[in-house]
Amino acid sequence: MSACTIALLGQPNSGKSTLFNALTGMHQHVGNWPGKTVEKKEGSFVNKGTEYKVADLPGSYSLSANSDEEVITRDYIASGNADVVCILADSSQLQRSLFMLADYAGIDVPCFLLLNMADVAKDQGKKIDAKAIEDKLGIPVIPFSATDIKSYDVFYDALEKAVANKAKLNTATLEAKYAGIKGFGEICSLIPDNAIPGYSPMWIAVKALEGDKVVMAKLKDALDESTFNRIESAKADAQGAVATGGCKFAWIDDVIGQAVETSGKQVTLSRLDRIYTSKTWGKAAVILTVVLGLIGSFIPALPLMGIGSLILALKAPVVNALTSIHCPELITLLIGDVVIQSFSYVFKMLGFVFGVTLVFGLLEEVGVMARISYVFDNTMGKLGLQGKSVMPFLVSFGCTMGGAAGARVIDNWGQKVLTIALAWAIPCGAAWASVPMLSSLFFGPGAVLVILAILVVMVLHMWLTAKLFGAKLVKKEERHGMIMELPPYHKPKWGSLFRYVFGRTKETFVRVTKVILLVCAIFWLLNYSPSGNGGILYRIGVVIEPVTRVFGMSWQLFLAYIASAVGKEGAIGVISALYNGGSFNAAFNDAMAGVALASNVNDTLLANVTKPEALAFIFAMTFNMPCVVALAATYQETHSAKWTARIVAYYTVVSLILAAIAYHIGNLIW
Amino acid sequence: MSLSELKENREALVTDLKGDIRFMSRITSIGLTPGCKVKMVKNDKNRPVLVYSRDTMIALNRNECNGIVIEEVTA
């Protein structure tokens, strides 16, 4: 056999992603399941000359029909896409985490069981006899610890054995338990073999008892009406899931009963958990953890950001060199203003992606992420989000792009998109650099009030956006309270973590470069004019000035607002240059390249911009689209051009409305 | 009584689960089934409760707790 596909199946926190990263390293690819918004992770590795493809299936607690993730997972396996399934359980919480195995029983694909976190279980004083479990299950069962190199040899052996022997799970003892449920026997006898390909009649009967809608719909198609109706009436009891769940756990108890020895130690909250779960200190401790982590992540990220600045520094010499060899002006400009500029953005962005992915990945792996979810569950739940969403929000105060990249820790697509949509409303570092400067220039001590107003508007904006976007992205029936485990803390596996971070950074580089080049080129074209003065944007800006006046913006301010959608750092430079009679084309390109502000910038602003106009501009710029890089990151994470475009349009409109409101309030005051 | 009424450090047995199919399947898959023992680890207002059951620390939203009927075990 040249290529063999293995699927990784396990509950959240079973260490599935760590194993996936350790096995596949840089050979992985993230995409979407066809027609679905669920992420699909695939990779490959070679062992003893055999190539293995690995599918990292979405983590879920069971194989019910509660979410797209679970249905995709079970259908993927049952349709024969995988040659063998590796089921992961957490040795430190063996009883509960074997539920996945019990739910899998009846799917007709070879499998083997990996008892992960063997080290944690050992620390807890648990002794597990894998051989005894293996004898009862009839499939290879191996203790495993991702941080122990020797574990991998055992893993490869078990994998080979499971493939060669086509190891099938022994389900007879489980079926005997199910037989005690009223209606099970009758339903089982009504379901012919292969009624739904890949699933045994036992599995189908259990799902029917649990009221699984997807299975019932398939049965309705597969069976004649009278048989289906008999199944319907036999399963009538709503307590089906409770009865089958009870059987699954009773079976698990039988399987592991003799094989597990515990120390009988009482489990209490660790000292760290007492701080995280504290009513008084919990939130502060979480925020401190994330902030310290981010600061720490900047150290390895700095070289990448340095490359970004270095590329930008190349712009002048390259343009000069091209001019001196009489390269056509258009090409020189394109290379300088579009290509070099874009790559400078891309590398600065990669620094952020690298840092954020590393910190979030680490927090997830050691188990802190679950505590964060717990602490912020109530607050974020009000917005229709998971507690984890607080992390991208925190990052967005520094950089929206980092926030968007960090949103990948959220495992539900709708909630991820909603998180990113809300993160855009948080003023980023570049806004926090411009806003205090502009406000203190125009309003003196009143700047404090302006900043306060921005924070209030931010909260209202997020609330409103959550209402508007949330209705579609996170459907009401999907909004359910937290039911989640707090996993024991684990040591991180650095090699695997770094491989994952490098892989993600590389992938982001490829995908995002295209978007940024495209958007920068479009903006450049809109600005370009052969004479050096003019350009499409400039002309439009001047013509529609009567309209932009409604929002309190002269054409100069409006063009600076447009520029702020590309990068907020440049906005003030554009205003200053335009009022000094510079061309928009040059002003825009200079400001984006980070050319220092003119020395008379304060006088220019005060002489040309009134207080209400300044207020309007501050709000327009702050709540505008954050920058092209944030746009690219949003597209990269949502995998959806439609939703990215919706978010852009929405933020443009809202920022203009806010500007108009600020302007008219300003007119009343001054 | 419902799970959220259990005081910290007290133990109880789950006697009944009430809710829609979705809730039933989610709550059993995390290990809470009738007959299983739970220990309340943390029960603060406005926070999910923390219970220990089947070797696992479980965080549960307070609304979800309403569907979990328990009987306190007096030591």
XYZ file of C-alpha atoms in Angstrom:
745
model
C 0.000 0.000 0.000
C 1.511 3.328 -0.985
C -0.744 5.731 0.848
C -2.908 5.058 3.850
C -5.267 7.561 5.440
C -5.646 7.793 9.188
C -8.250 9.953 10.888
C -7.734 11.395 14.360
C -10.860 11.334 16.483
C -11.059 12.716 19.995
C -12.800 15.036 22.389
C -11.625 18.623 22.893
C -8.438 18.732 25.004
C -7.621 15.101 24.239
C -4.352 16.272 22.706
C -5.502 15.630 19.157
C -3.994 18.776 17.662
C -0.678 18.187 19.401
C -0.487 14.688 17.961
C -1.489 15.961 14.529
C 1.226 18.631 14.591
C 3.824 16.242 15.911
C 3.068 13.683 13.182
C 2.774 15.976 10.210
C 5.049 18.883 11.108
C 5.117 21.400 8.291
C 3.311 19.050 5.927
C -0.177 20.243 6.677
C -2.928 22.118 4.978
C -5.978 23.872 6.354
C -9.065 24.274 4.219
C -12.814 23.954 4.510
C -15.000 20.897 4.254
C -16.797 21.134 0.896
C -19.806 23.426 1.199
C -19.343 23.812 4.943
C -17.870 26.430 7.179
C -16.015 23.861 9.252
C -12.239 23.869 9.078
C -10.569 20.843 7.530
C -7.024 20.034 8.611
C -5.018 17.517 6.635
C -1.379 16.550 6.633
C 0.975 13.727 5.793
C 4.005 11.842 7.062
C 6.170 8.937 5.999
C 7.053 6.009 8.250
C 9.110 3.016 7.105
C 8.499 3.857 3.469
C 4.744 4.081 3.775
C 3.098 7.411 3.180
C 0.302 8.231 5.586
C -2.271 10.943 5.125
C -3.673 12.326 8.344
C -7.071 13.999 8.755
C -7.500 15.939 11.988
C -11.258 15.693 12.529
C -13.040 18.505 14.415
C -13.012 17.969 18.189
C -16.376 17.246 19.772
C -17.612 15.424 22.834
C -19.658 12.865 20.919
C -20.804 11.793 17.464
C -24.359 13.067 17.791
C -26.007 15.483 15.371
C -25.653 18.540 17.607
C -23.387 20.421 15.246
C -22.070 20.375 11.683
C -18.702 19.359 13.105
C -20.046 16.121 14.552
C -22.053 15.155 11.465
C -19.069 15.855 9.200
C -16.829 13.804 11.456
C -18.954 10.685 11.531
C -19.920 10.837 7.860
C -16.283 11.299 6.874
C -15.347 8.127 8.728
C -18.374 6.071 7.779
C -17.998 6.869 4.067
C -14.710 5.003 4.085
C -12.419 8.009 3.600
C -10.074 6.739 6.286
C -8.353 3.345 6.327
C -7.993 3.488 10.074
C -9.258 5.735 12.861
C -7.074 6.668 15.800
C -9.359 7.374 18.746
C -7.818 9.508 21.471
C -8.785 9.357 25.129
C -7.321 11.280 28.048
C -5.748 8.844 30.539
C -6.155 11.338 33.356
C -9.929 11.413 32.768
C -10.282 7.992 31.248
C -13.837 7.178 32.278
C -15.340 10.281 30.762
C -13.113 10.578 27.725
C -13.805 7.007 26.579
C -17.310 8.190 25.759
C -16.097 8.946 22.228
C -15.029 5.320 21.809
C -18.418 4.130 23.059
C -20.164 6.479 20.640
C -17.939 5.259 17.821
C -18.779 1.607 18.452
C -20.798 0.375 15.490
C -19.005 2.387 12.829
C -17.481 -0.137 10.508
C -13.901 1.149 10.133
C -10.736 -0.325 11.699
C -9.527 1.646 14.693
C -7.110 1.733 17.586
C -7.187 3.516 20.915
C -4.583 5.953 22.162
C -4.549 6.631 25.892
C -3.015 10.088 25.765
C -1.632 12.149 28.651
C -0.146 9.042 30.230
C 2.295 11.336 32.053
C -0.483 13.389 33.644
C -2.300 10.241 34.777
C 0.917 8.945 36.296
C 1.391 12.193 38.213
C -2.134 11.772 39.561
C -1.168 8.334 40.868
C -3.212 6.395 38.306
C -2.026 3.071 36.963
C -3.602 1.898 33.728
C -3.237 -1.626 32.356
C -3.529 -1.029 28.611
C -3.187 -4.735 27.831
C -6.281 -5.571 29.886
C -8.275 -2.919 28.027
C -6.923 -4.203 24.709
C -8.163 -7.725 25.476
C -11.678 -6.474 26.136
C -11.872 -4.163 23.136
C -10.159 -6.295 20.504
C -8.209 -3.341 19.067
C -4.665 -2.102 19.783
C -4.624 0.095 22.895
C -1.511 2.120 23.643
C -0.526 4.442 26.468
C 0.849 7.626 24.961
C 2.499 10.820 25.988
C 3.073 13.456 23.318
C 6.145 14.767 25.093
C 7.822 11.340 25.209
C 9.745 10.447 22.039
C 9.508 6.685 22.696
C 5.722 6.961 22.549
C 5.865 7.553 18.817
C 7.485 4.183 18.064
C 4.676 2.515 19.963
C 2.228 4.635 18.012
C 3.643 3.630 14.624
C 3.598 -0.045 15.635
C -0.030 0.135 16.734
C -0.918 1.981 13.546
C 0.670 -0.715 11.370
C -0.967 -3.448 13.379
C -4.420 -1.864 13.185
C -4.116 -1.422 9.417
C -2.722 -4.903 8.788
C -5.253 -6.725 10.983
C -8.132 -4.429 10.117
C -8.736 -4.228 13.850
C -12.428 -3.920 14.633
C -13.856 -2.892 17.957
C -15.637 -5.636 19.887
C -19.150 -4.301 20.466
C -20.921 -7.400 21.765
C -20.736 -6.410 25.440
C -21.977 -2.913 24.641
C -24.854 -4.266 22.593
C -25.802 -6.471 25.542
C -26.154 -3.334 27.656
C -28.262 -1.578 25.025
C -30.536 -4.616 24.894
C -31.889 -3.574 28.278
C -33.363 -0.368 26.848
C -37.020 -0.568 25.959
C -37.479 -0.490 22.204
C -33.828 -1.153 21.313
C -34.338 -4.765 20.312
C -37.346 -3.948 18.178
C -35.645 -1.054 16.370
C -32.506 -3.122 15.800
C -34.496 -5.917 14.193
C -36.260 -3.440 11.878
C -33.007 -2.033 10.515
C -31.429 -4.139 7.756
C -27.649 -4.299 7.317
C -26.392 -1.339 5.289
C -29.553 0.726 5.813
C -27.119 3.621 6.130
C -23.783 2.503 4.663
C -20.892 2.366 7.118
C -23.002 2.123 10.274
C -24.138 -1.055 12.002
C -27.832 -1.560 12.869
C -26.839 -1.242 16.544
C -25.307 2.191 16.002
C -28.287 3.371 13.983
C -30.739 2.032 16.567
C -28.908 3.880 19.357
C -28.973 7.139 17.415
C -32.668 6.607 16.675
C -33.297 6.205 20.400
C -31.330 9.392 21.018
C -33.620 11.240 18.606
C -30.819 11.987 16.141
C -32.504 14.036 13.403
C -29.920 13.363 10.697
C -30.092 9.605 11.199
C -33.890 9.638 11.280
C -34.025 11.564 8.001
C -31.699 9.034 6.381
C -33.757 6.136 7.727
C -36.891 7.687 6.305
C -35.283 7.648 2.860
C -33.866 4.165 3.208
C -36.821 2.272 4.645
C -40.412 1.747 3.597
C -43.016 3.819 5.361
C -44.480 1.190 7.666
C -41.062 0.056 8.942
C -40.032 3.674 9.561
C -43.257 4.384 11.448
C -42.692 1.355 13.651
C -39.230 2.682 14.527
C -40.713 6.113 15.231
C -43.254 4.707 17.662
C -40.735 2.380 19.332
C -38.356 5.239 20.153
C -41.075 7.584 21.433
C -39.468 8.171 24.843
C -37.591 11.495 25.112
C -35.190 10.047 27.671
C -33.462 7.985 24.964
C -30.148 9.830 25.127
C -30.056 9.411 28.894
C -30.677 5.660 28.629
C -28.073 5.093 25.923
C -25.614 7.390 27.711
C -26.074 5.329 30.853
C -25.309 2.148 28.891
C -22.209 3.659 27.333
C -20.813 4.608 30.726
C -21.763 1.254 32.243
C -19.849 -0.420 29.407
C -16.862 1.885 29.942
C -16.891 0.961 33.633
C -16.782 -2.740 32.673
C -13.942 -2.169 30.220
C -11.688 -0.193 32.537
C -12.948 -1.477 35.877
C -10.097 -3.952 36.519
C -7.553 -2.060 34.462
C -7.336 1.223 36.346
C -5.895 1.752 39.785
C -6.339 5.156 41.361
C -4.674 6.596 44.404
C -8.069 7.730 45.661
C -6.691 11.212 46.179
C -9.337 13.937 46.514
C -9.088 16.313 43.588
C -9.176 19.972 44.476
C -8.483 23.168 42.571
C -4.790 23.881 42.160
C -3.397 27.145 43.472
C -3.350 28.600 39.950
C -6.956 27.560 39.404
C -8.007 29.155 42.657
C -6.685 32.466 41.285
C -8.219 32.044 37.818
C -11.601 31.031 39.174
C -11.620 33.693 41.877
C -14.559 36.049 41.678
C -12.403 39.039 42.495
C -9.157 38.300 40.706
C -10.156 35.939 37.894
C -10.696 38.488 35.129
C -7.622 40.515 36.054
C -5.517 37.340 36.176
C -6.710 36.289 32.723
C -6.021 39.691 31.196
C -2.598 39.806 32.827
C -1.778 36.324 31.502
C -2.728 37.260 27.951
C -0.932 40.607 28.038
C 2.257 39.122 29.488
C 2.094 36.335 26.924
C 1.755 38.834 24.092
C 4.631 40.923 25.370
C 6.726 37.769 25.580
C 5.733 36.774 22.061
C 7.049 40.015 20.643
C 10.605 38.935 21.309
C 10.582 36.102 18.759
C 8.329 38.179 16.472
C 10.666 41.180 16.325
C 13.015 39.805 13.650
C 10.067 39.338 11.267
C 8.839 42.864 11.911
C 12.422 44.073 11.433
C 12.403 42.516 7.963
C 9.242 44.541 7.254
C 10.984 47.804 8.129
C 14.076 46.775 6.227
C 12.043 46.152 3.084
C 10.522 49.594 3.379
C 13.976 51.122 3.737
C 14.848 49.530 0.393
C 12.183 51.571 -1.336
C 14.195 54.758 -1.937
C 17.393 53.057 -3.164
C 15.434 50.689 -5.408
C 13.377 53.496 -6.923
C 16.542 55.557 -7.457
C 18.335 52.657 -9.067
C 15.405 51.939 -11.377
C 15.185 55.592 -12.362
C 18.904 55.728 -13.091
C 18.672 52.797 -15.499
C 15.738 54.570 -17.198
C 13.158 52.030 -16.257
C 9.696 53.233 -17.363
C 8.214 55.452 -14.666
C 5.037 53.402 -14.332
C 6.989 50.246 -13.514
C 9.267 52.069 -11.090
C 6.265 53.454 -9.245
C 4.498 50.106 -9.234
C 7.515 48.381 -7.745
C 8.126 51.110 -5.164
C 4.614 52.022 -4.107
C 2.851 48.700 -4.541
C 5.226 45.745 -4.402
C 7.730 46.979 -1.813
C 5.021 48.635 0.241
C 2.908 45.459 0.238
C 5.740 43.189 1.275
C 6.652 45.570 4.065
C 3.050 45.274 5.347
C 3.085 41.512 4.910
C 6.237 40.987 6.971
C 5.131 43.290 9.764
C 1.882 41.368 9.790
C 3.644 38.024 9.877
C 5.434 39.144 13.024
C 2.057 39.627 14.655
C 0.625 36.386 13.316
C 3.661 34.527 14.580
C 3.466 36.066 18.053
C -0.275 35.723 18.492
C -0.380 32.146 17.155
C 2.442 31.166 19.473
C 0.893 32.661 22.601
C -2.639 31.457 21.910
C -1.379 28.035 20.869
C 0.620 27.770 24.074
C -2.286 28.859 26.271
C -4.522 26.339 24.525
C -2.029 23.515 24.880
C -1.235 23.984 28.559
C -4.935 24.278 29.385
C -5.179 27.947 30.342
C -7.560 28.651 27.441
C -10.302 26.614 29.110
C -9.978 28.754 32.238
C -10.275 31.895 30.135
C -13.467 30.530 28.597
C -14.815 29.857 32.055
C -14.007 33.302 33.459
C -15.474 35.256 30.544
C -18.355 32.915 29.707
C -21.074 35.140 31.144
C -19.745 38.407 29.708
C -19.077 37.084 26.204
C -22.227 34.966 26.251
C -24.243 38.190 26.221
C -22.753 38.933 22.793
C -23.452 35.386 21.581
C -19.773 34.461 21.865
C -17.603 32.001 23.752
C -15.516 33.148 26.693
C -12.389 32.697 24.569
C -13.429 35.592 22.333
C -12.073 37.931 24.959
C -8.551 37.096 23.777
C -8.832 38.380 20.194
C -10.516 41.462 21.669
C -7.574 42.148 23.951
C -5.147 41.755 21.064
C -7.196 44.160 18.959
C -6.361 47.040 21.256
C -2.856 46.611 19.892
C -3.556 45.397 16.385
C -6.796 44.359 14.719
C -4.948 42.054 12.379
C -3.491 40.197 15.350
C -6.988 39.968 16.780
C -8.354 38.521 13.567
C -5.512 36.007 13.392
C -6.103 35.124 17.047
C -9.776 34.432 16.402
C -8.757 31.036 15.050
C -8.864 29.669 18.594
C -12.653 29.853 18.300
C -13.830 26.523 16.983
C -17.260 27.568 15.739
C -17.165 29.359 12.394
C -20.102 31.714 13.030
C -18.724 32.749 16.392
C -15.300 33.225 14.857
C -16.615 35.571 12.167
C -18.681 37.438 14.748
C -15.647 37.803 16.997
C -13.634 39.302 14.138
C -16.517 41.589 13.169
C -16.651 42.909 16.739
C -12.863 43.161 17.035
C -12.875 45.689 14.192
C -14.736 48.114 16.456
C -11.852 48.171 18.920
C -9.511 51.074 18.150
C -6.062 49.652 17.393
C -2.618 50.881 18.387
C -2.364 53.160 15.362
C -5.668 54.818 16.303
C -4.518 55.150 19.893
C -1.405 56.913 18.560
C -3.337 59.435 16.431
C -6.421 60.062 18.543
C -4.733 61.519 21.661
C -2.510 63.688 19.472
C -5.396 65.103 17.435
C -7.690 65.493 20.457
C -5.179 67.289 22.639
C -4.258 69.558 19.751
C -7.858 70.626 19.199
C -9.494 70.190 22.582
C -6.707 70.581 25.132
C -7.709 68.884 28.392
C -11.024 67.956 26.724
C -9.063 65.183 24.980
C -9.811 62.967 27.967
C -13.529 63.321 27.258
C -12.992 62.493 23.589
C -11.125 59.320 24.488
C -13.815 58.411 26.989
C -16.474 59.000 24.329
C -14.572 56.733 21.939
C -14.538 53.952 24.519
C -18.275 54.336 25.154
C -19.003 54.327 21.413
C -16.787 51.245 21.051
C -18.883 49.315 23.576
C -22.174 50.406 21.985
C -20.792 49.660 18.534
C -19.830 46.126 19.583
C -23.211 45.589 21.185
C -25.038 46.781 18.067
C -22.804 44.782 15.733
C -23.364 41.673 17.849
C -27.128 42.156 17.447
C -26.986 42.829 13.713
C -24.414 40.229 12.656
C -25.093 37.775 15.467
C -28.619 36.999 14.333
C -27.246 35.417 11.153
C -23.860 34.140 12.266
C -24.789 32.529 15.565
C -28.283 31.134 15.279
C -30.496 31.079 18.298
C -30.584 27.312 18.561
C -26.781 27.289 18.534
C -26.589 29.633 21.498
C -26.278 27.344 24.401
C -24.569 27.667 27.702
C -21.144 26.325 28.438
C -20.806 22.599 29.067
C -17.073 22.073 29.087
C -14.333 20.363 31.008
C -11.447 22.184 32.649
C -8.587 19.915 31.601
C -5.631 19.328 33.907
C -2.642 21.514 33.061
C -0.214 19.947 30.604
C 3.397 20.630 29.791
C 3.649 22.120 26.314
C 5.381 20.217 23.563
C 7.559 22.968 22.148
C 8.727 21.268 18.964
C 5.212 20.494 17.856
C 3.975 23.930 18.894
C 6.675 25.740 16.925
C 6.094 23.590 13.878
C 2.424 24.500 14.066
C 3.221 28.204 14.464
C 5.683 28.184 11.554
C 3.207 26.284 9.410
C 0.447 28.782 10.122
C 2.738 31.732 9.505
C 3.864 30.281 6.184
C 0.294 29.642 5.104
C -0.769 33.135 6.126
C 2.123 34.555 4.120
C 1.022 32.841 0.926
C -2.646 33.681 1.215
C -2.380 37.173 2.569
C 0.297 38.428 0.188
C -2.120 38.065 -2.705
C -4.866 40.053 -0.984
C -2.577 42.830 0.153
C -0.895 43.173 -3.252
C -4.298 43.369 -4.886
C -5.766 45.949 -2.503
C -2.624 48.086 -2.506
C -2.551 47.991 -6.311
C -6.185 49.067 -6.506
C -5.610 51.985 -4.155
C -2.494 52.938 -6.023
C -4.318 52.913 -9.351
C -7.119 55.032 -7.918
C -4.483 57.536 -6.832
C -2.277 57.415 -9.862
C -2.132 60.270 -12.266
C 0.571 60.682 -14.901
C 0.871 64.415 -14.218
C 1.430 63.817 -10.509
C -1.687 65.744 -9.568
C -5.152 64.354 -9.808
C -6.048 60.705 -9.798
C -9.498 59.174 -9.684
C -9.913 59.286 -5.889
C -8.813 62.908 -5.793
C -11.300 63.901 -8.468
C -14.123 62.030 -6.813
C -13.202 63.504 -3.433
C -13.356 67.036 -4.776
C -16.603 66.482 -6.664
C -18.485 64.901 -3.781
C -17.270 67.409 -1.205
C -20.821 68.796 -0.752
C -21.840 65.281 0.347
C -18.861 64.648 2.618
C -19.537 68.010 4.263
C -22.598 66.370 5.801
C -20.180 64.133 7.658
C -18.109 67.165 8.611
C -15.329 66.425 6.162
C -13.716 68.661 3.571
C -12.290 66.843 0.549
C -8.881 66.892 2.237
C -10.246 65.236 5.377
C -12.298 62.786 3.332
C -9.273 61.644 1.359
C -7.352 61.250 4.625
C -10.272 59.142 5.869
C -9.996 56.951 2.772
C -6.254 56.669 3.377
C -6.950 55.603 6.946
C -8.687 52.514 5.584
C -5.356 51.450 4.112
C -3.374 52.280 7.231
C -4.298 54.538 10.094
C -0.709 55.558 10.733
C -0.746 57.668 7.582
C -3.963 59.632 8.081
C -2.525 62.727 9.770
C 0.323 62.912 7.268
C -2.184 62.955 4.416
C -4.197 65.816 5.952
C -1.106 67.873 6.536
C 0.263 67.329 3.033
C -3.059 68.069 1.319
C -3.591 71.355 3.175
C -0.049 72.329 2.261
C -0.988 71.959 -1.395
C 0.678 68.583 -1.983
C -0.786 66.106 -4.421
C -2.866 63.294 -2.947
C -0.856 60.732 -4.852
C 2.430 61.775 -3.255
C 0.868 62.476 0.147
C -0.722 59.042 0.221
C 2.381 57.132 -0.792
C 4.626 59.112 1.556
C 2.308 58.720 4.508
C 1.996 54.978 3.946
C 5.764 54.638 3.650
C 6.076 56.244 7.070
C 7.700 59.515 5.973
C 7.975 61.805 9.031
C 5.267 64.435 9.556
C 6.036 67.961 8.428
C 7.269 70.173 11.270
C 4.385 72.598 10.843
C 1.727 69.888 11.031
C 0.076 71.339 14.164
C -0.233 74.840 12.700
C -1.538 73.460 9.408
C -4.235 71.460 11.164
C -5.333 74.273 13.482
C -5.451 76.792 10.628
C -7.577 74.644 8.318
C -9.737 72.348 10.419
C -12.489 73.502 12.785
C -13.204 71.791 16.099
C -16.405 70.030 14.958
C -14.592 68.843 11.818
C -11.734 67.515 13.900
C -14.155 65.629 16.142
C -15.926 64.177 13.111
C -12.648 63.084 11.605
C -11.452 61.465 14.829
C -14.563 59.290 14.969
C -14.543 58.553 11.243
C -10.928 57.444 11.314
C -11.132 55.463 14.552
C -14.120 53.378 13.524
C -13.188 53.044 9.878
C -11.919 49.788 8.421
C -8.739 49.189 10.484
C -6.300 48.679 7.590
C -5.689 46.518 4.505
C -3.746 44.036 6.568
C -6.666 43.540 8.955
C -8.833 43.080 5.877
C -6.500 40.401 4.551
C -6.344 38.652 7.922
C -10.138 38.701 8.156
C -10.412 37.086 4.764
C -7.757 34.525 5.694
C -9.541 33.485 8.893
C -13.165 33.590 7.724
C -12.433 31.940 4.341
C -15.340 34.047 3.127
C -15.096 36.929 0.671
C -18.800 37.596 1.197
C -18.564 38.141 4.950
C -15.334 40.089 4.640
C -17.016 42.431 2.144
C -20.052 42.764 4.409
C -17.889 43.739 7.359
C -15.993 46.313 5.277
C -19.181 47.896 3.941
C -20.760 47.936 7.381
C -17.788 49.622 9.034
C -17.526 52.229 6.284
C -21.173 53.183 6.663
C -21.141 53.180 10.469
C -17.961 55.257 10.670
C -19.498 57.879 8.380
C -22.690 57.942 10.447
C -20.630 58.356 13.623
C -18.694 61.184 11.964
C -21.927 62.944 11.026
C -23.256 62.604 14.576
C -19.983 63.848 16.079
C -19.906 66.770 13.650
C -23.416 67.918 14.420
C -22.927 67.551 18.163
C -19.698 69.526 17.759
C -21.582 72.251 15.916
C -23.975 72.547 18.846
C -21.114 72.905 21.331
C -18.776 75.261 19.517
C -33.207 20.213 43.760
C -31.265 21.492 40.764
C -27.507 21.278 40.513
C -26.959 25.022 40.947
C -28.502 24.834 44.442
C -25.816 22.468 45.668
C -23.427 24.155 48.099
C -19.665 24.098 47.603
C -17.820 20.951 48.674
C -21.067 18.964 48.968
C -21.674 15.792 47.013
C -24.800 14.670 45.233
C -26.203 12.027 42.906
C -27.760 12.955 39.582
C -31.324 11.646 39.642
C -32.911 13.071 36.524
C -32.145 15.093 33.408
C -34.699 17.394 31.826
C -34.413 19.227 28.548
C -34.512 18.949 24.781
C -32.746 16.247 22.792
C -29.790 18.486 22.173
C -29.263 19.211 25.850
C -29.621 15.558 26.796
C -27.021 14.477 24.314
C -24.563 17.221 25.294
C -24.902 16.626 29.000
C -24.538 12.846 28.778
C -21.522 13.130 26.492
C -19.647 15.123 29.144
C -20.399 12.347 31.594
C -23.387 13.495 33.639
C -25.903 10.656 33.591
C -28.482 9.605 36.191
C -26.792 7.775 39.028
C -23.434 9.469 38.695
C -21.854 11.277 41.601
C -20.977 14.960 41.423
C -19.080 17.200 43.803
C -19.628 20.952 43.780
C -16.221 22.609 43.582
C -17.192 26.205 42.984
C -20.569 27.877 42.937
C -20.303 31.645 42.480
C -23.154 33.789 41.272
C -22.791 35.044 37.677
C -20.225 32.389 36.869
C -20.615 28.888 35.495
C -20.564 26.304 38.307
C -17.581 23.978 38.616
C -18.366 20.379 39.460
C -16.174 17.310 39.681
C -17.513 14.089 38.221
C -16.066 10.996 36.516
C -12.457 12.155 37.040
C -13.226 15.447 35.374
C -13.599 19.080 36.370
C -16.637 20.331 34.473
C -17.752 23.928 33.962
C -21.494 24.293 33.463
C -23.520 27.356 32.615
C -26.063 28.095 35.355
C -29.037 27.887 32.978
C -27.996 24.418 31.889
C -27.905 23.376 35.552
C -31.661 23.824 35.819
C -32.154 20.669 33.785
C -29.982 18.603 36.120
C -31.933 17.252 39.080
C -29.856 15.990 41.994
C -30.215 14.518 45.422
C -27.670 15.567 47.986
C -25.612 12.821 49.569
C -25.251 13.404 53.288
C -22.009 12.000 54.532
